[in-house]
Short mmCIF file of C-alpha atoms in Angstrom, two decimals:
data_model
loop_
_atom_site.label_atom_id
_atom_site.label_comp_id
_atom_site.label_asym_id
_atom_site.label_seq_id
_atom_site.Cartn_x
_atom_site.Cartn_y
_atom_site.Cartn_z
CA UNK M 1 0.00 0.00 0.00
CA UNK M 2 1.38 3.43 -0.97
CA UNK M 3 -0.64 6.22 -0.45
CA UNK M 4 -4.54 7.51 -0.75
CA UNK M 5 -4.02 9.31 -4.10
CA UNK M 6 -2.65 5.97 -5.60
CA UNK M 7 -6.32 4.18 -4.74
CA UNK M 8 -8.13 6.55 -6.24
CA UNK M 9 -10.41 5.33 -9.26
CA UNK M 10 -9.24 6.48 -12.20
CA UNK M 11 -10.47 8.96 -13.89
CA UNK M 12 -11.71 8.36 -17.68
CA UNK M 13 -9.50 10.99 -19.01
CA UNK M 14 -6.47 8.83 -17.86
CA UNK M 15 -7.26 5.93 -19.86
CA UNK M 16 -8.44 7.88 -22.49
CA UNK M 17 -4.63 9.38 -22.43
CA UNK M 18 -2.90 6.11 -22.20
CA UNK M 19 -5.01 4.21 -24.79
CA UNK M 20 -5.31 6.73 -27.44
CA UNK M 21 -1.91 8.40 -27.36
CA UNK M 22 0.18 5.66 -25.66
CA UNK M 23 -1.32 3.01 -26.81
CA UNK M 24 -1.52 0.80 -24.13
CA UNK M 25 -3.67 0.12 -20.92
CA UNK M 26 -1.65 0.43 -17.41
CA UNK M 27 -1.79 -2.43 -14.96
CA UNK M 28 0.89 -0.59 -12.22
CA UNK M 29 -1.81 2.50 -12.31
CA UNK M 30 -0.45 3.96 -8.73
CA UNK M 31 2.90 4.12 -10.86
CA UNK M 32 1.31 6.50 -13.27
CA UNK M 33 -0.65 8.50 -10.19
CA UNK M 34 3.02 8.88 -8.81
CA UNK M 35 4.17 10.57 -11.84
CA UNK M 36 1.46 12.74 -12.25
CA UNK M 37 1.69 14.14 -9.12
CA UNK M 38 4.03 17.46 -9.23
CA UNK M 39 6.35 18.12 -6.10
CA UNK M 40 3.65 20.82 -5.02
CA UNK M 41 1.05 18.48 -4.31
CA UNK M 42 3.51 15.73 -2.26
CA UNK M 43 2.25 13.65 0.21
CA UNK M 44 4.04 12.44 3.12
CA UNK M 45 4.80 8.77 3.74
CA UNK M 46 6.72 7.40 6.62
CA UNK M 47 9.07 10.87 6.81
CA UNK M 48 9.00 10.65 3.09
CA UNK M 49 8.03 13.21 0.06
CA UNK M 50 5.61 11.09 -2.29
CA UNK M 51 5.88 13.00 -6.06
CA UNK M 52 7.08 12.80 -9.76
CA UNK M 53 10.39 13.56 -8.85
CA UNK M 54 12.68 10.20 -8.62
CA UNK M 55 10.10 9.31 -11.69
CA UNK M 56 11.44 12.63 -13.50
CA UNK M 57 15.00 11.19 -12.72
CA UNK M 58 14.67 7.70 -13.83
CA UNK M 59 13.03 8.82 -16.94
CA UNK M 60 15.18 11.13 -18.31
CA UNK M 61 17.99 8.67 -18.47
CA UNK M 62 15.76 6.49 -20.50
CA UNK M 63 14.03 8.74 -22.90
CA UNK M 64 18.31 10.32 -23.53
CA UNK M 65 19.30 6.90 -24.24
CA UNK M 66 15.66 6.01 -26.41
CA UNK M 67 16.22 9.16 -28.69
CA UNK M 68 20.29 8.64 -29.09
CA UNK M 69 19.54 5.04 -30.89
CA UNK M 70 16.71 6.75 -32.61
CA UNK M 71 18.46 9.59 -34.09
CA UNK M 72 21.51 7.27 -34.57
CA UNK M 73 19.46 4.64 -36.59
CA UNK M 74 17.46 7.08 -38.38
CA UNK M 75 20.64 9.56 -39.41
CA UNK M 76 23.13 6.68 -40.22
CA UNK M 77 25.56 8.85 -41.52
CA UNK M 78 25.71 12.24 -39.94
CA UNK M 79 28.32 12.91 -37.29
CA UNK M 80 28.68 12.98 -33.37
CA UNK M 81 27.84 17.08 -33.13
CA UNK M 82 24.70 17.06 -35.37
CA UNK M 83 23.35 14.12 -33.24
CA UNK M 84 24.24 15.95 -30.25
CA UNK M 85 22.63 19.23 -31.43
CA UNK M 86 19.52 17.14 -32.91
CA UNK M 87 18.98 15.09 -29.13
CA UNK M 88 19.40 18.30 -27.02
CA UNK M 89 16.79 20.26 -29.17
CA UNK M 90 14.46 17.02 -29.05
CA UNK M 91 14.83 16.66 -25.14
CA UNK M 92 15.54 20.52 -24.09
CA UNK M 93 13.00 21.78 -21.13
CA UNK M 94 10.99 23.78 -23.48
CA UNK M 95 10.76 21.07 -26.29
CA UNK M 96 9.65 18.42 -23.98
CA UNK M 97 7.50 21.42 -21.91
CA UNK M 98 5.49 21.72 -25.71
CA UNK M 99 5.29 18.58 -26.56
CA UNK M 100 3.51 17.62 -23.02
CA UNK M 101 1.00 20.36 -24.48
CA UNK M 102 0.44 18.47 -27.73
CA UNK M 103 -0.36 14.98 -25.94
CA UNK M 104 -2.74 16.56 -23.52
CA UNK M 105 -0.59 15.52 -20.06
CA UNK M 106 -0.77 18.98 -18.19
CA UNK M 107 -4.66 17.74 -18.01
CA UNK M 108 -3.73 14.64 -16.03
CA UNK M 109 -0.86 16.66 -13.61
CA UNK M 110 -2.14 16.75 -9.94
CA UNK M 111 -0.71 20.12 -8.86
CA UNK M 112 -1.18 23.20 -6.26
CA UNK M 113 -3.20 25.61 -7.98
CA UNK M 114 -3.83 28.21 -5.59
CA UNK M 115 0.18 28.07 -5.54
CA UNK M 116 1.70 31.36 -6.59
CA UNK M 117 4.64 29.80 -8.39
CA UNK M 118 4.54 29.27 -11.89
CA UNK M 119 5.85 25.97 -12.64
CA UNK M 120 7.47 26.81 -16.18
CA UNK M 121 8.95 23.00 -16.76
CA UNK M 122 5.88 20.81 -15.10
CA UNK M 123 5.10 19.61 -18.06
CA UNK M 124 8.30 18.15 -19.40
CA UNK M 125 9.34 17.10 -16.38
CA UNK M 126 5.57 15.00 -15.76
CA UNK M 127 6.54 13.47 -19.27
CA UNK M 128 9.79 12.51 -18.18
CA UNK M 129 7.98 10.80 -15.34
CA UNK M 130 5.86 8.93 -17.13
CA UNK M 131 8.71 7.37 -19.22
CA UNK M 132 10.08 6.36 -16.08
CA UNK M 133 7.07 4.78 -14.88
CA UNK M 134 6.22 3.07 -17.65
CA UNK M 135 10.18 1.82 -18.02
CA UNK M 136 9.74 0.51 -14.35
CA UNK M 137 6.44 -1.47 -15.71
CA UNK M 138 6.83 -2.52 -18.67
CA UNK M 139 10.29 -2.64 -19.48
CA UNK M 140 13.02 -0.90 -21.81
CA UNK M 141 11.98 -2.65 -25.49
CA UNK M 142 8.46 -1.89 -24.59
CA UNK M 143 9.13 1.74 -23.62
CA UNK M 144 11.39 2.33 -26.34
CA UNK M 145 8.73 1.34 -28.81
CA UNK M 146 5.98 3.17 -27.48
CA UNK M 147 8.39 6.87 -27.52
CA UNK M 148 9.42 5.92 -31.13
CA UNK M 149 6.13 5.11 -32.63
CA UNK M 150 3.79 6.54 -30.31
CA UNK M 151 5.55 9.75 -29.90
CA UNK M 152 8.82 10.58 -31.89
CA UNK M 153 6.95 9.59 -35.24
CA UNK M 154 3.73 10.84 -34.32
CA UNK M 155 3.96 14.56 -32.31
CA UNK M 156 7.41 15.42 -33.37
CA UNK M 157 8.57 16.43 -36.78
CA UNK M 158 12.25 15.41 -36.28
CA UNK M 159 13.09 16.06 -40.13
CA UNK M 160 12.13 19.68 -39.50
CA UNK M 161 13.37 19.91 -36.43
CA UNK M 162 16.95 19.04 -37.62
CA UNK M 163 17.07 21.81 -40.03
CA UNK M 164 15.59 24.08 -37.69
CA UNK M 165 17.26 27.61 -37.00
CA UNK M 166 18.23 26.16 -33.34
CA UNK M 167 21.97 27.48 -32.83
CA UNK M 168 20.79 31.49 -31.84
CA UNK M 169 23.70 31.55 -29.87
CA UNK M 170 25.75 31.89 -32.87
CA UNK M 171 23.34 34.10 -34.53
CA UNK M 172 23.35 36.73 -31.94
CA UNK M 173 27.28 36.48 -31.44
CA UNK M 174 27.49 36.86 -35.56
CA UNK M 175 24.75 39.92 -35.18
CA UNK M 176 26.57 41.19 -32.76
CA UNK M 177 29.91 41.22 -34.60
CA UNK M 178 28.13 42.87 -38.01
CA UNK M 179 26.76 45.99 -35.75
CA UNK M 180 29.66 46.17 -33.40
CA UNK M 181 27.60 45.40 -30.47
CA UNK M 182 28.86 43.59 -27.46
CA UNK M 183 27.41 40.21 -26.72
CA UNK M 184 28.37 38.59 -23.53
CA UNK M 185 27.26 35.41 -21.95
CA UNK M 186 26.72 34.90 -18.31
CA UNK M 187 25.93 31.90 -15.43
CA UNK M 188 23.72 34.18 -13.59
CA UNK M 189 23.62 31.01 -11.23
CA UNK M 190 23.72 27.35 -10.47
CA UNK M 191 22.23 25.65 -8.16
CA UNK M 192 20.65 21.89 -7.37
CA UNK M 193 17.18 21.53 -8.57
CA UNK M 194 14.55 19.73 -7.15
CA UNK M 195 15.06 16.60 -8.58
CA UNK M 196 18.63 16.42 -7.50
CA UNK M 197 20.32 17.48 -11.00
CA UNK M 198 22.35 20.67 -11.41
CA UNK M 199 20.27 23.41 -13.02
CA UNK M 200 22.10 26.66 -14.75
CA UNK M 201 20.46 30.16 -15.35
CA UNK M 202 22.41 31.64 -18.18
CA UNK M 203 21.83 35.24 -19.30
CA UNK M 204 22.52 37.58 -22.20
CA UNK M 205 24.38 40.92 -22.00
CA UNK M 206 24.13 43.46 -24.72
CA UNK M 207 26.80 46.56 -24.55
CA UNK M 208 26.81 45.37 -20.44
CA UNK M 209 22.89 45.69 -20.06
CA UNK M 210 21.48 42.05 -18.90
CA UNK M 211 18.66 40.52 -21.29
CA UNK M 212 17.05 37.39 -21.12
CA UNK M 213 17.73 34.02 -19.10
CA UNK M 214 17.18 30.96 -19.19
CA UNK M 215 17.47 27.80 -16.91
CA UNK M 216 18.77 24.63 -18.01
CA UNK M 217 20.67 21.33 -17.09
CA UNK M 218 23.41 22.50 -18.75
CA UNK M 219 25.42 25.96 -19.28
CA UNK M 220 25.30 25.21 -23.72
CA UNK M 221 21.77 24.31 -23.78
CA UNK M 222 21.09 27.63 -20.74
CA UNK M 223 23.09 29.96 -22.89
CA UNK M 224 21.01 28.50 -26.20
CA UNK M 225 17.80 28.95 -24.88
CA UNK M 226 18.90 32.58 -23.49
CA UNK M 227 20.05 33.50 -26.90
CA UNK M 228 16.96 32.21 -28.56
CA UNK M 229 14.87 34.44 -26.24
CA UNK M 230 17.29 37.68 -26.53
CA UNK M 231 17.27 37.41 -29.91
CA UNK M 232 13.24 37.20 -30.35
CA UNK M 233 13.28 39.77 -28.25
CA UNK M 234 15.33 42.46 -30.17
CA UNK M 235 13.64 41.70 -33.58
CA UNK M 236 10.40 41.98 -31.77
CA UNK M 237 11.65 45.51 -30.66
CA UNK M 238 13.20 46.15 -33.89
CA UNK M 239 17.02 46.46 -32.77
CA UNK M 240 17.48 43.27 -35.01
CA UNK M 241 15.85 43.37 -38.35
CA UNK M 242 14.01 39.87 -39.20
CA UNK M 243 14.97 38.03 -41.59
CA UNK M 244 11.43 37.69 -42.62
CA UNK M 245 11.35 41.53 -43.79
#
């Protein structure tokens, strides 16, 4: 016996989610109930926090490892960097915080609403969850086949997303270089996140004055994400002319 929430009947919105976009029917259900539930709805159990968290942990080892072979069957002869690039676009905080959207999960995360924190990354991290629930029940092959065919093939466009404009760190820096404007780069902070990994807020200096930031598990894909943002932000404001005009 775990906990009340795990007892609960479930709801027909979470089989709905696991038959028509996973594919499958759960028999482990309070595994799923775990991984839905965000840290600001924990319960306690015996001294211990009860939420997504160790889930979140577990499963982003697997889904890394799911989309390297993926990308590394599918791309058989492109190098180490563009499979690096493509997997860190593919898994990055905000791709997996989107793609959550597109499947419909937010709907099924058990979270404090009345909270006044806004939880940017519940999303993503919920999905990572999930993989490592279902990875606990069912298995690697079984996972692994349900993210490529269920997901990867399905929600995500990877052919597009390889030729994506991703790299805005260079584009800023080359931007910067045409106008004589000084672009600097910045960890604003690190610090351990709630799940126990090291999390980075990068920011983005122009001429000295601080721009955006951006929080990641890593200072490349922080300062990325930062850039991305910055950028945006100056063609939105017209200091950068778009591309598009």
């Amino acid at each position: 016996m775990l906990f009340s929430r795990t007892k609960q009947k479930e709801s027909p919105e979470f089989y709905h989610f696991f038959k028509n976009v996973l594919g499958y029917k759960p028999r482990k259900t309070e595994l799923y109930h775990i991984a839905f539930i965000h840290r600001s709805q924990s319960e306690t159990l015996h001294g211990h926090r009860i939420n997504n968290e160790r889930l979140e942990y577990l499963g982003d080892a697997i889904l890394g490892a799911v989309v390297a072979e993926y990308l590394y069957r599918k791309y058989p002869f492109e190098g180490e960097g563009f499979l690096t690039i493509l997997r860190s676009k593919i898994v990055s905080r905000a791709s997996l915080g989107q793609l959550a959207r597109k499947i419909g999960l937010p709907e099924l995360i058990d979270y404090q609403r009345s909270s006044s924190g806004v939880f940017k990354s519940m999303g993503g991290d919920a999905f990572e969850a999930l993989v490592g629930a279902m990875y606990l029940e069912k298995g690697y092959r079984f996972t692994r086949h349900v993210l490529v065919d269920k997901i990867l093939r399905t929600y995500l466009d990877v052919d597009s997303i390889a030729v994506s404009d991703w790299n805005y760190k260079s584009k800023i820096i080359d931007w910067g270089q045409k106008t004589h404007r000084k672009i600097t780069f910045e960890v604003v902070r690190s610090y351990q996140g709630h799940n126990a990994r090291k999390e980075y807020e990068c920011r983005v200096n122009l001429d000295g004055q601080p721009q955006q930031s951006a929080i990641e598990f890593s200072i490349k894909a922080a300062e990325q994400l930062a850039a991305e943002k910055t950028y945006k932000a100056l063609e939105e404001a017209g200091v950068i002319q778009s591309s598009q005009s």
